[in-house]
mmCIF file of C-alpha atoms in Angstrom:
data_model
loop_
_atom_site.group_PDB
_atom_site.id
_atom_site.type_symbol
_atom_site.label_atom_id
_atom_site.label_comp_id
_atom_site.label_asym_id
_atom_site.label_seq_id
_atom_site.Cartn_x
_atom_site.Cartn_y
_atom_site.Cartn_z
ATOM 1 C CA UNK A 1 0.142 7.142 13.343
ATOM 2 C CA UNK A 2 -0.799 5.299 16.307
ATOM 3 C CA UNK A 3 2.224 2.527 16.372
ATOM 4 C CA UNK A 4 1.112 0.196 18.779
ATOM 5 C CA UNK A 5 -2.429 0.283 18.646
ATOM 6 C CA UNK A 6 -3.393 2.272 22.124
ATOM 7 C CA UNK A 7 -6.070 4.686 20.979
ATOM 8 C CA UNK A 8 -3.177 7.541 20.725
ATOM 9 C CA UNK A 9 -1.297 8.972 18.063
ATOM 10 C CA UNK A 10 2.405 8.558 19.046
ATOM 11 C CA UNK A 11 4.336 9.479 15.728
ATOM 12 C CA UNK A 12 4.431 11.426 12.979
ATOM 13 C CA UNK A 13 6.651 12.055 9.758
ATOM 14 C CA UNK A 14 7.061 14.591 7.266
ATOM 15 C CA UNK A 15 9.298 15.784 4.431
ATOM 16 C CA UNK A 16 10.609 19.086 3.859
ATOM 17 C CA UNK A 17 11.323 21.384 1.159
ATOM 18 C CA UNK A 18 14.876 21.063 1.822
ATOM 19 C CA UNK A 19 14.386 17.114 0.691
ATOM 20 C CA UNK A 20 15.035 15.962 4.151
ATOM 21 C CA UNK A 21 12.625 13.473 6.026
ATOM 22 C CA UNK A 22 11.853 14.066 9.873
ATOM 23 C CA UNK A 23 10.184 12.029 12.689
ATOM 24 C CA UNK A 24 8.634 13.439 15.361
ATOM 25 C CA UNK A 25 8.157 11.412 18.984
ATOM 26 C CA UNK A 26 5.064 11.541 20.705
ATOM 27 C CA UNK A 27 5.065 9.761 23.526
ATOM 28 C CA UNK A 28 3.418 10.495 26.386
ATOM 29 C CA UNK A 29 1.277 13.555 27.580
ATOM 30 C CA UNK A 30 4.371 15.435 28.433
ATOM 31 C CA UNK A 31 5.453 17.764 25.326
ATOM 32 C CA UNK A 32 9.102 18.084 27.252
ATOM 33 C CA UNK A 33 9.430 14.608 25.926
ATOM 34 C CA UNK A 34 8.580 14.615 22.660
ATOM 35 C CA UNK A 35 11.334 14.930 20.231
ATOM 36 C CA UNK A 36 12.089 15.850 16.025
ATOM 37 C CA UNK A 37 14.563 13.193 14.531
ATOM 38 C CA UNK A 38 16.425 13.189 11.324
ATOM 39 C CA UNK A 39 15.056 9.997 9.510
ATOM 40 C CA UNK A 40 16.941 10.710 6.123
ATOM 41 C CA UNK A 41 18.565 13.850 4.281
ATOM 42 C CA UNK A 42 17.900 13.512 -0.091
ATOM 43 C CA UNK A 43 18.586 16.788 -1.500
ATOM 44 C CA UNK A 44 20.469 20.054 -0.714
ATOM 45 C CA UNK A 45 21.022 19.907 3.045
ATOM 46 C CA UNK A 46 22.172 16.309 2.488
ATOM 47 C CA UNK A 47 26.311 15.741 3.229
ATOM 48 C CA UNK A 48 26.362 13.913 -0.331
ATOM 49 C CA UNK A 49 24.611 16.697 -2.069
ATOM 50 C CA UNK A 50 26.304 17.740 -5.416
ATOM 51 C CA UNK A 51 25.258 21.550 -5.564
ATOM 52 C CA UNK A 52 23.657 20.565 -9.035
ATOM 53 C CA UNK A 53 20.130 21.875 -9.070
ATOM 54 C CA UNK A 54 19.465 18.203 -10.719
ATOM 55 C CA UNK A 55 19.720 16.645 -6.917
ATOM 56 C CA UNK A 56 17.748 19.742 -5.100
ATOM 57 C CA UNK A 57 15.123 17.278 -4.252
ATOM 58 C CA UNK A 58 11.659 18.795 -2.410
ATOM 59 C CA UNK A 59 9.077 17.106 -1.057
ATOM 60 C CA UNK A 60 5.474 19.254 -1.053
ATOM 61 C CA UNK A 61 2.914 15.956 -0.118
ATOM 62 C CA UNK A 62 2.609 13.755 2.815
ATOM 63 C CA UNK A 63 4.148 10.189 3.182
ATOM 64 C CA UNK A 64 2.311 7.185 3.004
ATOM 65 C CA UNK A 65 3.467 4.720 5.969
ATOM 66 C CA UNK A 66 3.276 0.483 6.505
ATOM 67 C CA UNK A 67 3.956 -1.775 8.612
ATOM 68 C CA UNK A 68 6.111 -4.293 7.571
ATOM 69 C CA UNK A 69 8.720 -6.420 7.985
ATOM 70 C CA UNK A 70 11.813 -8.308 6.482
ATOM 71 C CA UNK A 71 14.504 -10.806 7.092
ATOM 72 C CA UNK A 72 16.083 -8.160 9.311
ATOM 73 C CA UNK A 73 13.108 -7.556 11.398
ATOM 74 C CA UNK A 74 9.872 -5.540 11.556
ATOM 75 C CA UNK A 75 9.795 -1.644 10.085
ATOM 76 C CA UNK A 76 7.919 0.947 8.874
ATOM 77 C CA UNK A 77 7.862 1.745 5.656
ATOM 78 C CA UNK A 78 8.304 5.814 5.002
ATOM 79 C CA UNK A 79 6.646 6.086 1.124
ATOM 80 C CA UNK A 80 7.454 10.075 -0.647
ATOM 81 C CA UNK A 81 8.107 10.885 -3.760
ATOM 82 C CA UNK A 82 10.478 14.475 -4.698
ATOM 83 C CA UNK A 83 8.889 16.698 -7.030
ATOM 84 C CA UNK A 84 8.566 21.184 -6.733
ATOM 85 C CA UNK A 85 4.978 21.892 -6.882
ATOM 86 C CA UNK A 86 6.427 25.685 -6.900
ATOM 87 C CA UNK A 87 8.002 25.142 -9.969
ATOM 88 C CA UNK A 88 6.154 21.954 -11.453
ATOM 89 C CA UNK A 89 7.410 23.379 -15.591
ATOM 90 C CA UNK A 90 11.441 23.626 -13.540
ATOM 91 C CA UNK A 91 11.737 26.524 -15.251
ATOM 92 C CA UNK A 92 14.210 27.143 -12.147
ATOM 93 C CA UNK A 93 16.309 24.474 -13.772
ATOM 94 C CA UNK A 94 15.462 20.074 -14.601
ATOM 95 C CA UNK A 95 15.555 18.213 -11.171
ATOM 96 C CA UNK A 96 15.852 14.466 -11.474
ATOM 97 C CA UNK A 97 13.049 13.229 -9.051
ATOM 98 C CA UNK A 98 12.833 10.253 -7.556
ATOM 99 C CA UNK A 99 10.007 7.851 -5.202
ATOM 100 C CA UNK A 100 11.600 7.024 -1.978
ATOM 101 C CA UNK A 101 11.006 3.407 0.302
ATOM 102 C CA UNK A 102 12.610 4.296 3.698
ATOM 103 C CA UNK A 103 13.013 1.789 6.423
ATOM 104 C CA UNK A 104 12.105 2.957 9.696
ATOM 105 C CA UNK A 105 13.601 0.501 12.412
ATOM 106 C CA UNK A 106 12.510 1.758 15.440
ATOM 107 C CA UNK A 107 9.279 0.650 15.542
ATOM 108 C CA UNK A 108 8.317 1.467 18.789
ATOM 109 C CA UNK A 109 7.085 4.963 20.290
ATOM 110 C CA UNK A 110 9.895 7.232 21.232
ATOM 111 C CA UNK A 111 12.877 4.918 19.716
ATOM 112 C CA UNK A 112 13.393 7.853 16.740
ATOM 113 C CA UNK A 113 17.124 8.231 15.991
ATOM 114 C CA UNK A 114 18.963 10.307 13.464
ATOM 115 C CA UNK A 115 20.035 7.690 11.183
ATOM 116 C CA UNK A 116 22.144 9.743 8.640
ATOM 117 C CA UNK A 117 20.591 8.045 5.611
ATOM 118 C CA UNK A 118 21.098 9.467 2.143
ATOM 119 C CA UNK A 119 20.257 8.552 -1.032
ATOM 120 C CA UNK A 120 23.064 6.077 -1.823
ATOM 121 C CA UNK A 121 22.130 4.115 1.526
ATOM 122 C CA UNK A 122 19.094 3.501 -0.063
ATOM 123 C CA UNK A 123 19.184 0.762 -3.241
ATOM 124 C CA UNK A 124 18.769 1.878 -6.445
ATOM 125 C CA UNK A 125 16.016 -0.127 -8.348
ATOM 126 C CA UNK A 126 15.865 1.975 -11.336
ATOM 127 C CA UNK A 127 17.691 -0.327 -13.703
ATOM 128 C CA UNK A 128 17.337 -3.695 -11.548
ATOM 129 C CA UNK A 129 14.329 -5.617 -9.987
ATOM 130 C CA UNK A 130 12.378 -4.069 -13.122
ATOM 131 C CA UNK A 131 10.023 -7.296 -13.159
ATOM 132 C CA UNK A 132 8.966 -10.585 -11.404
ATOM 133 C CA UNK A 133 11.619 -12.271 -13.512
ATOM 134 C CA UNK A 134 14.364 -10.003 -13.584
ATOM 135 C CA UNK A 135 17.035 -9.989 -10.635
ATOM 136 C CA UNK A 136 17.293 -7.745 -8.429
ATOM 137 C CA UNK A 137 20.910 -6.501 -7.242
ATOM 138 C CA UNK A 138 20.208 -3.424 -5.144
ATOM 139 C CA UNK A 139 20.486 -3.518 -1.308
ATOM 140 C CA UNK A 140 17.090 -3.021 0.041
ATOM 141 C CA UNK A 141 18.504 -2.832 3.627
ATOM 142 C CA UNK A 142 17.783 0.621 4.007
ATOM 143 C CA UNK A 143 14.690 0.579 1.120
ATOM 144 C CA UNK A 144 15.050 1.731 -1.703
ATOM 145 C CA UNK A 145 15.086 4.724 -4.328
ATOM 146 C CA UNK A 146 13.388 4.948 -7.626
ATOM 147 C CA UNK A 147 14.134 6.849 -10.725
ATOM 148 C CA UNK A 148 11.801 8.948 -12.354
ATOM 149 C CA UNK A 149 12.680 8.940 -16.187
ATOM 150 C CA UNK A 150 10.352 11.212 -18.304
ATOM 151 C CA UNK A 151 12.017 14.722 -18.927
ATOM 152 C CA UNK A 152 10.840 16.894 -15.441
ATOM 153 C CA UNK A 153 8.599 14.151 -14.154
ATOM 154 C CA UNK A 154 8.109 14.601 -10.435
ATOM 155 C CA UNK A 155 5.777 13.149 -7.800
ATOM 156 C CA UNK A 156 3.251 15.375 -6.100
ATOM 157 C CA UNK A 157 0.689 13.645 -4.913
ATOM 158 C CA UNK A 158 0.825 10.654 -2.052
ATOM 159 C CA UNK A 159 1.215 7.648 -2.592
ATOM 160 C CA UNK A 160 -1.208 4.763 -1.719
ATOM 161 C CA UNK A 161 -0.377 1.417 -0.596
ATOM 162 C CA UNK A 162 -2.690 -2.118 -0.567
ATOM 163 C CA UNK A 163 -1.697 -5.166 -0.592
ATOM 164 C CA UNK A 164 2.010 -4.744 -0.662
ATOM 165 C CA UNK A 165 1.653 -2.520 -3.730
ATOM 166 C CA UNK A 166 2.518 1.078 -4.168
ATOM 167 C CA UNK A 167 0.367 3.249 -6.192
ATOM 168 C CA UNK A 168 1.377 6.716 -7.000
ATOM 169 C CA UNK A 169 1.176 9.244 -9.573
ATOM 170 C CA UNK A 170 3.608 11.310 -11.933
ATOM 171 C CA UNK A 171 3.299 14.684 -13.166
ATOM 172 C CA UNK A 172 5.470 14.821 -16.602
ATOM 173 C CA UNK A 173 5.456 18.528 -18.115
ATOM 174 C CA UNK A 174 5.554 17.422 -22.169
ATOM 175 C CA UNK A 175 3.611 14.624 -21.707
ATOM 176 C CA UNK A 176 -0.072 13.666 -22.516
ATOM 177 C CA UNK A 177 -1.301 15.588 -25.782
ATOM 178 C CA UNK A 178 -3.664 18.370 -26.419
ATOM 179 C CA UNK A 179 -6.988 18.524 -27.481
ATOM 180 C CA UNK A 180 -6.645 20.281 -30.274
ATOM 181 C CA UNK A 181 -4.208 22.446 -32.448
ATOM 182 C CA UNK A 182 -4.959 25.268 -30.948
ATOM 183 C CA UNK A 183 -4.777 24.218 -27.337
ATOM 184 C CA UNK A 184 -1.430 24.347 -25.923
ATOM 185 C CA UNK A 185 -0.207 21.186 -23.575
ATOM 186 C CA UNK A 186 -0.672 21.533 -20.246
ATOM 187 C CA UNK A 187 1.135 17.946 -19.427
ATOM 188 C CA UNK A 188 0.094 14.666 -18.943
ATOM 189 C CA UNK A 189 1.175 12.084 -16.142
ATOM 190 C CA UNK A 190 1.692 8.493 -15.221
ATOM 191 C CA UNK A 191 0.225 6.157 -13.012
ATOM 192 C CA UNK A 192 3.167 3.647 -11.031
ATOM 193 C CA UNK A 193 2.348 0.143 -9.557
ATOM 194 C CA UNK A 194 5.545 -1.338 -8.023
ATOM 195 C CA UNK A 195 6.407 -4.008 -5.590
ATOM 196 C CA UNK A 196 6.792 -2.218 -1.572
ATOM 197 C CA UNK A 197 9.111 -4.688 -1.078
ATOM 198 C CA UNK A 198 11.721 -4.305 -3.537
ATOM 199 C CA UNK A 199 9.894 -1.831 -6.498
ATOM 200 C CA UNK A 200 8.972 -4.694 -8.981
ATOM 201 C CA UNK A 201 6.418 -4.380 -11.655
ATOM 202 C CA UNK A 202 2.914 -5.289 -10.122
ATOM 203 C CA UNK A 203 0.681 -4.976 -13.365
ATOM 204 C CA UNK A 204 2.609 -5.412 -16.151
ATOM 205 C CA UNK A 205 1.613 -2.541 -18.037
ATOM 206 C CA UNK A 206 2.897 -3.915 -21.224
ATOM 207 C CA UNK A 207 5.363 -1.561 -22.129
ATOM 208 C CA UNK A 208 8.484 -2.112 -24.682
ATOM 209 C CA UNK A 209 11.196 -1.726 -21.658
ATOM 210 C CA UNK A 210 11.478 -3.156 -18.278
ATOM 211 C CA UNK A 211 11.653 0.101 -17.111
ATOM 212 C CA UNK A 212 8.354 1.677 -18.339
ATOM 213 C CA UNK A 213 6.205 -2.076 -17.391
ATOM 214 C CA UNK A 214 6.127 0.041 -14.133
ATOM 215 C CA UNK A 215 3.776 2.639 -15.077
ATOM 216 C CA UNK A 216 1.096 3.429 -17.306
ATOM 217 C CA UNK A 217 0.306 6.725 -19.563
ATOM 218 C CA UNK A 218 -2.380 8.099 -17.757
ATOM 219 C CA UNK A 219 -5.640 9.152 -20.482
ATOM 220 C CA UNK A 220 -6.088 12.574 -18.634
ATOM 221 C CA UNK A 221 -4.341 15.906 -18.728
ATOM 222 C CA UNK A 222 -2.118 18.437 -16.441
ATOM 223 C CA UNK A 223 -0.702 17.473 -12.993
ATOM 224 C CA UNK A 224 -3.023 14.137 -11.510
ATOM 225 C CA UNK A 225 -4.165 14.021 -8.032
ATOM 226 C CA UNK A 226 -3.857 10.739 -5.641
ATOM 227 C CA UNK A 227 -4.592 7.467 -6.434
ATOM 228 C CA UNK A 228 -8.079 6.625 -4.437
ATOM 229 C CA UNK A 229 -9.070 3.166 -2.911
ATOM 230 C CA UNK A 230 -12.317 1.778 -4.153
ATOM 231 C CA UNK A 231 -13.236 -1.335 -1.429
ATOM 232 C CA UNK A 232 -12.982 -4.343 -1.691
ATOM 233 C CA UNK A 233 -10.695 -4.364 -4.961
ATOM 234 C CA UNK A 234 -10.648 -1.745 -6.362
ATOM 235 C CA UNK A 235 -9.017 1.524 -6.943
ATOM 236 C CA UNK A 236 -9.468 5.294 -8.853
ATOM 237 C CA UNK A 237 -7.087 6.315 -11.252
ATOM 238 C CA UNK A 238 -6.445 9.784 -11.727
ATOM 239 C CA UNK A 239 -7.796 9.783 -15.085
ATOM 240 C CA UNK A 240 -10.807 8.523 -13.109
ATOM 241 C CA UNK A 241 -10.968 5.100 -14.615
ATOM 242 C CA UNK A 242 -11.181 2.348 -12.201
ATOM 243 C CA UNK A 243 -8.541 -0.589 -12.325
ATOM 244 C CA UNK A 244 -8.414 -3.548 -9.871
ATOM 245 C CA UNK A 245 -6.095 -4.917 -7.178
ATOM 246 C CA UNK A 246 -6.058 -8.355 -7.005
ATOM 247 C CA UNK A 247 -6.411 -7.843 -2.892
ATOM 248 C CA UNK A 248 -9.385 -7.842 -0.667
ATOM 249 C CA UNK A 249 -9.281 -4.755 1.637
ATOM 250 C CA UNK A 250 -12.449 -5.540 3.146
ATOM 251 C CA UNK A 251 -13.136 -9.316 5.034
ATOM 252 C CA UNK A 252 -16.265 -10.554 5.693
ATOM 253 C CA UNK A 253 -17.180 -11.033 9.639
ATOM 254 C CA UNK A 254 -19.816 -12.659 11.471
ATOM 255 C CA UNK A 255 -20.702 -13.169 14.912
ATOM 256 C CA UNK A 256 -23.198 -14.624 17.531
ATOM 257 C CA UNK A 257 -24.915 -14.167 20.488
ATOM 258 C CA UNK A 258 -24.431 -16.351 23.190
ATOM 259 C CA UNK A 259 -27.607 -17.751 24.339
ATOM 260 C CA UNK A 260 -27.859 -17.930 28.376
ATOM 261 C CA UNK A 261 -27.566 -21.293 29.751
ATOM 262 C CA UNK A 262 -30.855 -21.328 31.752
ATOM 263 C CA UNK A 263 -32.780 -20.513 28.988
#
């Protein structure tokens, strides 16, 4: 990204397959003085990390990243969700995956730190600010961490963020259904609208628990691709049906020419 607006890219962020998240400093023309900083550590290289293979978290997609701020200050929000494309049936052994909101403090070029965040610094939403009328207990000081509940659902596709909403697909192994007897299931997935701010229900999808108002089934089978904006209010679903945003992304502007005076 280019932080502060100068023309020049001056940051970027990744996650690994180790489930760690990493900035990297670019500022300046001098390489010498760029530097790679630990932003947060989620799975097996992480100090809190069980040895279960349920909590090997991997990250195979790029992060989705907004400007923001809170009552503490400005941040950037770091948006990744876990999931092994190697191994998207975990026939290596079930992984609970999860959809990360990391706070990035340092907003400013070159201020990276290694902040020794884990998963329990983040708050878990994943049985609390389910909906616009629920409370919400977690501490979002740090962001916060989302559950993902179908059996060896995992995220591999980035996320996309307008309006304050996150939109990101699922890739669930038994789910969706076959088109015929004969066919065998190749999986189905699920399309997620939450809150950036504290992982709320957006849509409402009408579901029978809190829990699944979050996300919808998605009408389309095997492992979905990213969800697509469609300007001004719009977006793409990966079952390729279109669903609306409630926000404008696109403003109408108008402008003038100023007539000379000794005309």
């Amino acid at each position: 990204i280019d932080s502060d607006g100068n023309g020049t890219q001056d940051r970027a962020y990744f996650g690994d397959t180790g489930g760690q998240v990493w900035r990297v400093d670019m500022a300046g023309g001098d390489t010498s003085e760029w530097k790679l900083t630990l932003l947060a550590s989620l799975g097996r290289h992480s100090p809190t990390f069980s040895g279960s293979v349920a909590d090997d978290l991997r990250f195979f997609h790029r992060p989705d990243l907004v400007q923001d701020r809170d009552i503490e200050g400005p941040y950037d929000a770091v948006v990744l969700g876990s999931g092994d494309r190697a191994d998207p049936l975990d026939l290596g052994g079930l992984v609970s995956n999860w959809q990360f909101m990391i706070k990035d403090r340092g907003v400013k070029p070159g201020t990276g730190t290694d902040t020794g965040l884990t998963r329990a610094s983040l708050g878990d939403i994943t049985n609390t600010c389910q909906t616009q009328d629920s409370a919400c207990t977690a501490d979002l000081t740090n962001g916060w961490a989302l559950r993902l509940g179908g059996f060896g659902e995992k995220s591999l596709a980035t996320a996309l963020t307008i309006g304050k909403t996150v939109y990101f697909s699922t890739y669930v192994p038994l789910g969706g259904t076959s088109d015929g007897a004969c066919t065998p299931s190749v999986g189905g997935g699920r399309l997620y609208a939450v809150s950036l701010v504290d992982g709320r229900a957006v849509n409402n999808y009408d579901r029978t628990t809190e829990e699944e108002e979050r996300f919808d089934e998605l009408d389309s089978q095997g492992i979905p691709s990213e969800v697509v904006s469609l300007p001004p209010n719009s977006i793409l679903r990966p079952d390729l049906k279109t669903e609306e945003t409630n926000t404008t992304t696109r403003f109408q502007t108008y402008w003038f020419e100023e007539e000379n005076g000794d005309l």
